[in-house]
mmCIF file of C-alpha atoms and ligand atoms in Angstrom:
data_model
loop_
_atom_site.group_PDB
_atom_site.id
_atom_site.type_symbol
_atom_site.label_atom_id
_atom_site.label_comp_id
_atom_site.label_asym_id
_atom_site.label_seq_id
_atom_site.Cartn_x
_atom_site.Cartn_y
_atom_site.Cartn_z
ATOM 1 C CA MET A 274 28.515 -16.221 -13.319
ATOM 2 C CA GLN A 275 28.030 -17.234 -16.926
ATOM 3 C CA THR A 276 30.849 -16.192 -19.233
ATOM 4 C CA THR A 277 29.157 -16.270 -22.638
ATOM 5 C CA ASN A 278 26.155 -14.011 -23.253
ATOM 6 C CA PRO A 279 25.584 -13.329 -19.569
ATOM 7 C CA LYS A 280 22.078 -12.344 -18.581
ATOM 8 C CA LYS A 281 21.608 -8.739 -17.570
ATOM 9 C CA VAL A 282 19.353 -7.313 -14.891
ATOM 10 C CA PHE A 283 18.652 -3.724 -13.939
ATOM 11 C CA VAL A 284 17.510 -2.891 -10.385
ATOM 12 C CA THR A 285 15.802 0.512 -10.161
ATOM 13 C CA ARG A 286 16.886 1.383 -6.566
ATOM 14 C CA ALA A 287 20.011 0.776 -4.582
ATOM 15 C CA LEU A 288 19.550 -2.266 -2.317
ATOM 16 C CA PRO A 289 22.027 -3.764 0.172
ATOM 17 C CA ASP A 290 24.694 -5.795 -1.629
ATOM 18 C CA GLU A 291 23.979 -8.990 0.280
ATOM 19 C CA TRP A 292 20.346 -8.887 -0.887
ATOM 20 C CA LEU A 293 21.534 -8.716 -4.498
ATOM 21 C CA ALA A 294 24.060 -11.560 -4.186
ATOM 22 C CA PRO A 295 21.723 -14.344 -5.449
ATOM 23 C CA LEU A 296 21.066 -12.321 -8.582
ATOM 24 C CA ARG A 297 24.738 -11.593 -9.179
ATOM 25 C CA GLN A 298 25.366 -15.372 -9.202
ATOM 26 C CA VAL A 299 23.399 -15.690 -12.443
ATOM 27 C CA ALA A 300 23.498 -12.276 -14.106
ATOM 28 C CA LEU A 301 25.333 -9.025 -14.580
ATOM 29 C CA VAL A 302 23.460 -6.701 -12.267
ATOM 30 C CA ASP A 303 23.357 -2.954 -12.714
ATOM 31 C CA VAL A 304 21.750 -0.971 -9.888
ATOM 32 C CA PHE A 305 20.508 2.623 -9.750
ATOM 33 C CA THR A 306 22.812 4.754 -7.633
ATOM 34 C CA THR A 307 20.560 5.613 -4.710
ATOM 35 C CA ALA A 308 17.763 4.281 -2.521
ATOM 36 C CA GLU A 309 16.547 7.757 -1.622
ATOM 37 C CA ARG A 310 14.764 8.831 -4.793
ATOM 38 C CA PRO A 311 13.146 7.168 -7.799
ATOM 39 C CA ILE A 312 15.148 6.840 -10.959
ATOM 40 C CA ASP A 313 14.336 9.598 -13.454
ATOM 41 C CA ARG A 314 12.657 8.506 -16.643
ATOM 42 C CA SER A 315 15.473 9.129 -19.100
ATOM 43 C CA THR A 316 18.033 7.296 -16.930
ATOM 44 C CA LEU A 317 15.584 4.420 -16.606
ATOM 45 C CA LEU A 318 15.084 4.193 -20.372
ATOM 46 C CA GLN A 319 18.838 4.191 -20.974
ATOM 47 C CA SER A 320 19.595 1.763 -18.150
ATOM 48 C CA VAL A 321 17.220 -0.975 -19.264
ATOM 49 C CA ALA A 322 18.614 -1.255 -22.813
ATOM 50 C CA GLY A 323 19.348 -4.902 -23.554
ATOM 51 C CA VAL A 324 18.390 -6.300 -20.133
ATOM 52 C CA ASP A 325 16.754 -9.685 -19.533
ATOM 53 C CA GLY A 326 15.124 -8.635 -16.273
ATOM 54 C CA ILE A 327 14.123 -5.541 -14.314
ATOM 55 C CA VAL A 328 13.611 -5.416 -10.555
ATOM 56 C CA SER A 329 11.257 -2.462 -10.173
ATOM 57 C CA MET A 330 9.737 -0.444 -7.333
ATOM 58 C CA LEU A 331 6.153 0.814 -7.010
ATOM 59 C CA THR A 332 7.403 4.312 -7.891
ATOM 60 C CA ASP A 333 8.529 3.228 -11.383
ATOM 61 C CA ARG A 334 6.048 3.384 -14.247
ATOM 62 C CA MET A 335 6.644 0.193 -16.213
ATOM 63 C CA ASP A 336 4.959 0.641 -19.552
ATOM 64 C CA ASP A 337 5.458 -0.072 -23.215
ATOM 65 C CA GLU A 338 8.021 2.713 -23.572
ATOM 66 C CA VAL A 339 10.214 0.968 -20.976
ATOM 67 C CA PHE A 340 9.664 -2.439 -22.571
ATOM 68 C CA GLU A 341 10.537 -1.009 -25.988
ATOM 69 C CA ALA A 342 13.684 0.618 -24.562
ATOM 70 C CA ALA A 343 14.681 -2.708 -22.991
ATOM 71 C CA GLY A 344 14.285 -4.608 -26.240
ATOM 72 C CA THR A 345 13.434 -8.165 -27.063
ATOM 73 C CA ASN A 346 15.597 -9.822 -24.385
ATOM 74 C CA LEU A 347 13.333 -8.565 -21.594
ATOM 75 C CA ARG A 348 11.626 -11.576 -19.977
ATOM 76 C CA VAL A 349 10.629 -10.400 -16.510
ATOM 77 C CA VAL A 350 9.611 -7.356 -14.492
ATOM 78 C CA ALA A 351 9.855 -8.295 -10.808
ATOM 79 C CA ASN A 352 8.089 -5.629 -8.757
ATOM 80 C CA MET A 353 9.245 -5.247 -5.139
ATOM 81 C CA ALA A 354 5.671 -4.643 -3.923
ATOM 82 C CA VAL A 355 2.447 -6.574 -3.590
ATOM 83 C CA GLY A 356 0.665 -3.874 -5.625
ATOM 84 C CA TYR A 357 1.440 -3.674 -9.338
ATOM 85 C CA ASP A 358 -0.676 -0.753 -10.530
ATOM 86 C CA ASN A 359 2.580 0.861 -11.710
ATOM 87 C CA ILE A 360 2.874 -1.839 -14.394
ATOM 88 C CA ASP A 361 0.992 -1.871 -17.696
ATOM 89 C CA LEU A 362 -0.037 -5.527 -17.657
ATOM 90 C CA ALA A 363 -1.556 -5.473 -21.138
ATOM 91 C CA ALA A 364 1.675 -4.116 -22.623
ATOM 92 C CA ALA A 365 3.665 -6.756 -20.718
ATOM 93 C CA ALA A 366 1.336 -9.521 -21.912
ATOM 94 C CA ALA A 367 1.599 -8.356 -25.514
ATOM 95 C CA ARG A 368 5.383 -8.813 -25.302
ATOM 96 C CA GLU A 369 5.153 -12.038 -23.249
ATOM 97 C CA ILE A 370 6.989 -10.422 -20.355
ATOM 98 C CA VAL A 371 6.397 -12.135 -17.001
ATOM 99 C CA VAL A 372 5.323 -9.792 -14.193
ATOM 100 C CA THR A 373 5.805 -10.783 -10.554
ATOM 101 C CA ASN A 374 4.923 -9.174 -7.208
ATOM 102 C CA THR A 375 5.649 -9.847 -3.519
ATOM 103 C CA PRO A 376 2.474 -11.085 -1.797
ATOM 104 C CA ASP A 377 2.386 -12.781 1.652
ATOM 105 C CA VAL A 378 5.735 -11.508 2.918
ATOM 106 C CA LEU A 379 4.312 -8.071 3.799
ATOM 107 C CA THR A 380 0.871 -9.145 5.020
ATOM 108 C CA GLU A 381 1.497 -8.902 8.768
ATOM 109 C CA ALA A 382 3.567 -5.694 8.603
ATOM 110 C CA THR A 383 0.885 -3.960 6.552
ATOM 111 C CA ALA A 384 -1.882 -5.202 8.843
ATOM 112 C CA ASP A 385 0.106 -3.889 11.833
ATOM 113 C CA LEU A 386 0.290 -0.474 10.210
ATOM 114 C CA ALA A 387 -3.414 -0.485 9.311
ATOM 115 C CA PHE A 388 -4.264 -1.300 12.905
ATOM 116 C CA GLY A 389 -1.753 1.254 14.128
ATOM 117 C CA LEU A 390 -3.546 3.865 12.029
ATOM 118 C CA ILE A 391 -6.902 2.815 13.483
ATOM 119 C CA LEU A 392 -5.604 3.356 17.027
ATOM 120 C CA THR A 393 -3.612 6.493 16.223
ATOM 121 C CA THR A 394 -6.498 8.157 14.435
ATOM 122 C CA ALA A 395 -9.202 7.141 16.936
ATOM 123 C CA ARG A 396 -7.163 8.231 19.954
ATOM 124 C CA ARG A 397 -5.589 11.306 18.281
ATOM 125 C CA ILE A 398 -2.121 10.060 19.179
ATOM 126 C CA THR A 399 -0.050 12.065 16.683
ATOM 127 C CA GLU A 400 -2.125 15.205 17.338
ATOM 128 C CA ALA A 401 -1.554 14.747 21.086
ATOM 129 C CA GLU A 402 2.172 14.370 20.573
ATOM 130 C CA ARG A 403 2.284 17.538 18.449
ATOM 131 C CA TYR A 404 0.364 19.318 21.251
ATOM 132 C CA LEU A 405 2.886 18.277 23.894
ATOM 133 C CA ARG A 406 5.961 18.991 21.770
ATOM 134 C CA SER A 407 4.657 22.462 20.943
ATOM 135 C CA ARG A 408 4.648 23.163 24.730
ATOM 136 C CA GLN A 409 0.861 23.634 24.891
ATOM 137 C CA TRP A 410 0.202 21.063 27.664
ATOM 138 C CA LYS A 411 -0.655 22.877 30.891
ATOM 139 C CA THR A 412 -2.601 20.290 32.911
ATOM 140 C CA TRP A 413 -4.579 17.077 32.793
ATOM 141 C CA SER A 414 -8.140 17.969 31.964
ATOM 142 C CA PRO A 415 -11.320 15.917 31.594
ATOM 143 C CA MET A 416 -11.924 16.597 27.909
ATOM 144 C CA LEU A 417 -8.342 17.106 26.722
ATOM 145 C CA LEU A 418 -7.735 15.393 23.347
ATOM 146 C CA THR A 419 -10.625 12.984 23.798
ATOM 147 C CA GLY A 420 -11.035 10.642 20.849
ATOM 148 C CA VAL A 421 -13.248 7.658 20.103
ATOM 149 C CA ASP A 422 -13.080 4.074 21.407
ATOM 150 C CA VAL A 423 -11.844 1.216 19.252
ATOM 151 C CA TYR A 424 -12.725 -1.700 21.551
ATOM 152 C CA GLY A 425 -16.161 -3.128 20.782
ATOM 153 C CA LYS A 426 -16.760 -0.960 17.708
ATOM 154 C CA THR A 427 -17.727 -2.076 14.197
ATOM 155 C CA LEU A 428 -14.924 -2.439 11.676
ATOM 156 C CA GLY A 429 -15.735 -2.469 7.934
ATOM 157 C CA ILE A 430 -13.004 -4.087 5.823
ATOM 158 C CA VAL A 431 -13.260 -3.303 2.131
ATOM 159 C CA GLY A 432 -11.227 -6.096 0.527
ATOM 160 C CA LEU A 433 -10.992 -9.199 2.732
ATOM 161 C CA GLY A 434 -7.907 -10.746 1.131
ATOM 162 C CA ARG A 435 -4.644 -11.686 2.827
ATOM 163 C CA ILE A 436 -4.055 -8.318 4.496
ATOM 164 C CA GLY A 437 -7.759 -7.867 5.252
ATOM 165 C CA MET A 438 -7.793 -11.220 7.075
ATOM 166 C CA ALA A 439 -4.708 -10.197 9.084
ATOM 167 C CA VAL A 440 -6.466 -6.938 10.073
ATOM 168 C CA ALA A 441 -9.578 -8.943 11.004
ATOM 169 C CA ARG A 442 -7.504 -11.189 13.307
ATOM 170 C CA ARG A 443 -6.206 -8.091 15.113
ATOM 171 C CA ALA A 444 -9.711 -6.617 15.286
ATOM 172 C CA ALA A 445 -11.078 -9.811 16.840
ATOM 173 C CA GLY A 446 -8.637 -9.284 19.720
ATOM 174 C CA PHE A 447 -10.105 -5.825 20.224
ATOM 175 C CA GLY A 448 -13.609 -7.245 20.518
ATOM 176 C CA MET A 449 -14.659 -5.565 17.283
ATOM 177 C CA HIS A 450 -17.702 -6.568 15.269
ATOM 178 C CA ILE A 451 -16.299 -7.186 11.775
ATOM 179 C CA LEU A 452 -18.084 -6.465 8.493
ATOM 180 C CA TYR A 453 -16.498 -6.939 5.094
ATOM 181 C CA HIS A 454 -17.121 -6.256 1.455
ATOM 182 C CA ASN A 455 -15.386 -8.233 -1.278
ATOM 183 C CA ARG A 456 -15.899 -9.224 -4.892
ATOM 184 C CA GLN A 457 -16.368 -12.783 -3.611
ATOM 185 C CA ARG A 458 -17.587 -14.100 -0.273
ATOM 186 C CA ASN A 459 -14.720 -15.134 2.017
ATOM 187 C CA GLU A 460 -15.827 -18.369 3.712
ATOM 188 C CA ASP A 461 -12.729 -18.526 5.933
ATOM 189 C CA GLY A 462 -13.235 -14.972 7.120
ATOM 190 C CA GLU A 463 -16.848 -15.757 7.931
ATOM 191 C CA SER A 464 -16.308 -19.072 9.717
ATOM 192 C CA ALA A 465 -12.926 -18.532 11.402
ATOM 193 C CA LEU A 466 -13.127 -14.846 12.254
ATOM 194 C CA GLY A 467 -16.876 -14.191 12.352
ATOM 195 C CA CYS A 468 -16.749 -11.561 9.588
ATOM 196 C CA HIS A 469 -20.153 -10.617 8.165
ATOM 197 C CA TYR A 470 -20.613 -9.814 4.483
ATOM 198 C CA ARG A 471 -22.285 -6.541 3.482
ATOM 199 C CA ASP A 472 -22.738 -4.763 0.185
ATOM 200 C CA LEU A 473 -20.557 -1.682 0.072
ATOM 201 C CA ASP A 474 -23.280 0.857 0.864
ATOM 202 C CA ASP A 475 -24.478 -1.071 3.926
ATOM 203 C CA LEU A 476 -20.926 -1.516 5.171
ATOM 204 C CA LEU A 477 -20.339 2.235 4.865
ATOM 205 C CA ARG A 478 -23.579 2.992 6.731
ATOM 206 C CA GLU A 479 -22.828 0.587 9.606
ATOM 207 C CA ALA A 480 -19.059 0.744 10.173
ATOM 208 C CA ASP A 481 -17.339 2.904 12.798
ATOM 209 C CA PHE A 482 -14.006 2.260 11.062
ATOM 210 C CA VAL A 483 -13.715 1.690 7.307
ATOM 211 C CA VAL A 484 -10.405 0.173 6.189
ATOM 212 C CA VAL A 485 -9.579 0.066 2.476
ATOM 213 C CA LEU A 486 -7.563 -2.964 1.395
ATOM 214 C CA VAL A 487 -8.532 -3.573 -2.218
ATOM 215 C CA PRO A 488 -5.935 -3.666 -5.007
ATOM 216 C CA ALA A 489 -5.930 -0.695 -7.371
ATOM 217 C CA SER A 490 -5.855 -0.996 -11.120
ATOM 218 C CA GLN A 491 -4.506 1.559 -13.579
ATOM 219 C CA GLY A 492 -6.985 4.154 -14.754
ATOM 220 C CA ALA A 493 -9.913 2.867 -12.633
ATOM 221 C CA LYS A 494 -12.320 5.432 -11.204
ATOM 222 C CA PRO A 495 -11.957 6.061 -7.425
ATOM 223 C CA MET A 496 -14.070 3.702 -5.332
ATOM 224 C CA PHE A 497 -14.549 6.337 -2.575
ATOM 225 C CA SER A 498 -15.948 9.701 -3.580
ATOM 226 C CA PHE A 499 -18.569 12.230 -2.359
ATOM 227 C CA ARG A 500 -21.389 9.692 -2.416
ATOM 228 C CA GLU A 501 -19.498 7.067 -0.411
ATOM 229 C CA PHE A 502 -18.373 9.563 2.262
ATOM 230 C CA SER A 503 -21.955 10.846 2.517
ATOM 231 C CA LEU A 504 -23.130 7.331 3.432
ATOM 232 C CA MET A 505 -20.669 6.973 6.314
ATOM 233 C CA LYS A 506 -21.481 7.759 9.958
ATOM 234 C CA ARG A 507 -20.524 11.247 11.149
ATOM 235 C CA THR A 508 -18.415 9.476 13.787
ATOM 236 C CA ALA A 509 -16.703 7.200 11.251
ATOM 237 C CA VAL A 510 -12.947 6.892 10.755
ATOM 238 C CA PHE A 511 -11.644 6.176 7.236
ATOM 239 C CA ILE A 512 -8.322 4.316 6.848
ATOM 240 C CA ASN A 513 -6.461 3.780 3.560
ATOM 241 C CA VAL A 514 -3.301 1.668 3.389
ATOM 242 C CA ALA A 515 -3.948 0.342 -0.140
ATOM 243 C CA ARG A 516 -3.540 2.935 -2.905
ATOM 244 C CA GLY A 517 -4.390 6.632 -3.138
ATOM 245 C CA SER A 518 -6.032 6.213 -6.544
ATOM 246 C CA LEU A 519 -8.932 4.408 -4.824
ATOM 247 C CA VAL A 520 -10.021 7.682 -3.205
ATOM 248 C CA ASN A 521 -11.206 10.999 -4.623
ATOM 249 C CA GLU A 522 -9.074 13.197 -2.344
ATOM 250 C CA GLU A 523 -11.172 16.303 -2.981
ATOM 251 C CA ALA A 524 -14.197 14.413 -1.619
ATOM 252 C CA LEU A 525 -12.194 13.142 1.357
ATOM 253 C CA VAL A 526 -10.897 16.625 2.219
ATOM 254 C CA ALA A 527 -14.468 17.982 2.033
ATOM 255 C CA ALA A 528 -15.763 15.171 4.271
ATOM 256 C CA LEU A 529 -13.041 15.853 6.852
ATOM 257 C CA LYS A 530 -13.348 19.655 6.738
ATOM 258 C CA THR A 531 -17.118 19.654 7.149
ATOM 259 C CA ARG A 532 -16.889 16.911 9.789
ATOM 260 C CA ARG A 533 -19.073 14.744 7.549
ATOM 261 C CA ILE A 534 -16.802 11.998 8.910
ATOM 262 C CA TYR A 535 -14.837 12.115 12.143
ATOM 263 C CA ALA A 536 -11.293 11.468 10.926
ATOM 264 C CA ALA A 537 -9.027 9.640 8.486
ATOM 265 C CA GLY A 538 -5.741 7.772 8.669
ATOM 266 C CA LEU A 539 -3.814 7.598 5.405
ATOM 267 C CA ASP A 540 -0.622 5.907 4.271
ATOM 268 C CA VAL A 541 -1.164 6.379 0.517
ATOM 269 C CA TYR A 542 -2.126 9.280 -1.777
ATOM 270 C CA GLY A 543 -3.159 10.024 -5.347
ATOM 271 C CA VAL A 544 0.189 11.706 -5.923
ATOM 272 C CA GLU A 545 3.203 10.647 -3.876
ATOM 273 C CA PRO A 546 4.999 12.308 -2.248
ATOM 274 C CA VAL A 547 2.219 14.596 -0.963
ATOM 275 C CA GLN A 548 2.864 18.099 -2.324
ATOM 276 C CA PRO A 549 3.571 20.898 0.217
ATOM 277 C CA ASP A 550 0.322 22.745 -0.629
ATOM 278 C CA HIS A 551 -1.943 19.691 -0.291
ATOM 279 C CA PRO A 552 -5.097 20.633 1.686
ATOM 280 C CA LEU A 553 -4.842 17.450 3.778
ATOM 281 C CA LEU A 554 -1.791 18.975 5.461
ATOM 282 C CA GLU A 555 -3.983 21.719 6.936
ATOM 283 C CA LEU A 556 -6.378 19.364 8.719
ATOM 284 C CA ASP A 557 -6.080 18.146 12.311
ATOM 285 C CA ASN A 558 -8.491 15.236 11.954
ATOM 286 C CA VAL A 559 -6.268 13.235 9.638
ATOM 287 C CA VAL A 560 -3.165 11.175 10.391
ATOM 288 C CA LEU A 561 -0.767 11.227 7.445
ATOM 289 C CA LEU A 562 1.990 8.658 6.930
ATOM 290 C CA PRO A 563 4.494 8.520 4.030
ATOM 291 C CA HIS A 564 3.588 5.127 2.482
ATOM 292 C CA ILE A 565 5.293 2.988 5.123
ATOM 293 C CA GLY A 566 2.806 0.076 5.208
ATOM 294 C CA SER A 567 5.476 -2.570 4.716
ATOM 295 C CA ALA A 568 8.393 -0.589 6.145
ATOM 296 C CA SER A 569 9.911 -2.916 8.709
ATOM 297 C CA MET A 570 13.508 -4.057 8.170
ATOM 298 C CA ASP A 571 12.595 -7.746 8.057
ATOM 299 C CA THR A 572 9.661 -7.224 5.736
ATOM 300 C CA ARG A 573 11.585 -5.079 3.280
ATOM 301 C CA ARG A 574 14.349 -7.684 3.205
ATOM 302 C CA ARG A 575 11.800 -10.450 2.538
ATOM 303 C CA MET A 576 10.207 -8.368 -0.242
ATOM 304 C CA ALA A 577 13.584 -7.805 -1.910
ATOM 305 C CA GLU A 578 14.497 -11.503 -1.546
ATOM 306 C CA LEU A 579 11.231 -12.550 -3.179
ATOM 307 C CA ALA A 580 11.515 -10.039 -6.027
ATOM 308 C CA ILE A 581 15.085 -11.172 -6.655
ATOM 309 C CA LEU A 582 14.145 -14.853 -6.496
ATOM 310 C CA ASN A 583 11.327 -14.235 -8.998
ATOM 311 C CA CYS A 584 13.654 -12.370 -11.350
ATOM 312 C CA ARG A 585 16.345 -15.031 -11.051
ATOM 313 C CA SER A 586 13.893 -17.876 -11.672
ATOM 314 C CA VAL A 587 12.559 -16.378 -14.887
ATOM 315 C CA ILE A 588 15.951 -15.558 -16.358
ATOM 316 C CA GLU A 589 17.043 -19.113 -15.552
ATOM 317 C CA GLY A 590 14.004 -20.433 -17.418
ATOM 318 C CA LEU A 591 12.091 -21.505 -14.289
ATOM 319 C CA PRO A 592 8.584 -20.529 -13.168
ATOM 320 C CA PRO A 593 8.592 -17.593 -10.726
ATOM 321 C CA LYS A 594 7.283 -18.151 -7.191
ATOM 322 C CA THR A 595 4.710 -15.359 -7.254
ATOM 323 C CA PRO A 596 3.666 -14.402 -10.787
ATOM 324 C CA VAL A 597 0.958 -11.825 -11.383
ATOM 325 C CA ARG A 598 -1.743 -13.676 -13.294
ATOM 326 C CA PHE A 599 -3.253 -11.731 -16.181
HETATM 327 C C1 LIG B 259 3.016 -2.660 -1.706
HETATM 328 O O1 LIG B 259 3.856 -3.575 -1.613
HETATM 329 O O2 LIG B 259 2.247 -2.582 -2.654
HETATM 330 C C2 LIG B 259 2.997 -1.683 -0.601
HETATM 331 O O3 LIG B 259 2.240 -0.569 -0.922
HETATM 332 C C3 LIG B 259 4.406 -1.320 -0.212
HETATM 333 O O4 LIG B 259 4.403 -0.792 1.069
#
């Protein structure tokens, strides 16, 4: 620990002490009191005053007001997430604040959850469990809770980046025909995994399962709305483990209610947590998870370690391992 002018870091959620130890070696670390809820705005603004670094969560809006409240010492915002749509990159750039994220370390966990949602939604697994637990099961019957097959079907991956490739590897094991749409062609995906490029409309027309894995950016218009759902097969399953802002939820609810598509599996929403009166909660043909894409113990530890390493590097004057380039 430095004795003169020690660096200061604020961490916006409680994390296990041993995860924070590498940061405490180089800075005075103040941590929000709980892991269970996001820090409220006024506490955040007070807590960041004079800090050199912030370790933030995807639930914290990091904008110019926060940077102003922190003051001119602030050098780094280290987000404990691969997504960084909670951070105003332009405002950070204007103040020469480094922004970092946690790619790679959550790729496999998130791909597992995406594939889990494919299986759960196709085979109505959570609906079937609710049926049994509510004591409705009387007998085996030929058509009871019949879903759709996954094996041999066509998967459409929108966003064939790191997580998309990991989903494609799982899909190959299920004998799926894999289509993808991306801003750029993915040569590796094509040669190693046999993924076939399509423009978005064709992918939506052909896929039995559409999985969204593109990054979201602040203020962008939803990529999936009435038109996109109207292009999909009536038997199609829509999976979103990226960000809720990519989807017009009113259009998705309409598509599910009218059976314009077969079902959806969601881990992310326009507003999180989902409010108690959200129409999605009334529908049987949607599987709803509370943003747990990366929620395995090992993965969360690796994400925290990387965010902390990034923060530590910048306040020590070193390049961070995984900067967000903007
Ligand atoms: C991320 O890191 O962006 C994920 O959404 C967290 O699960």
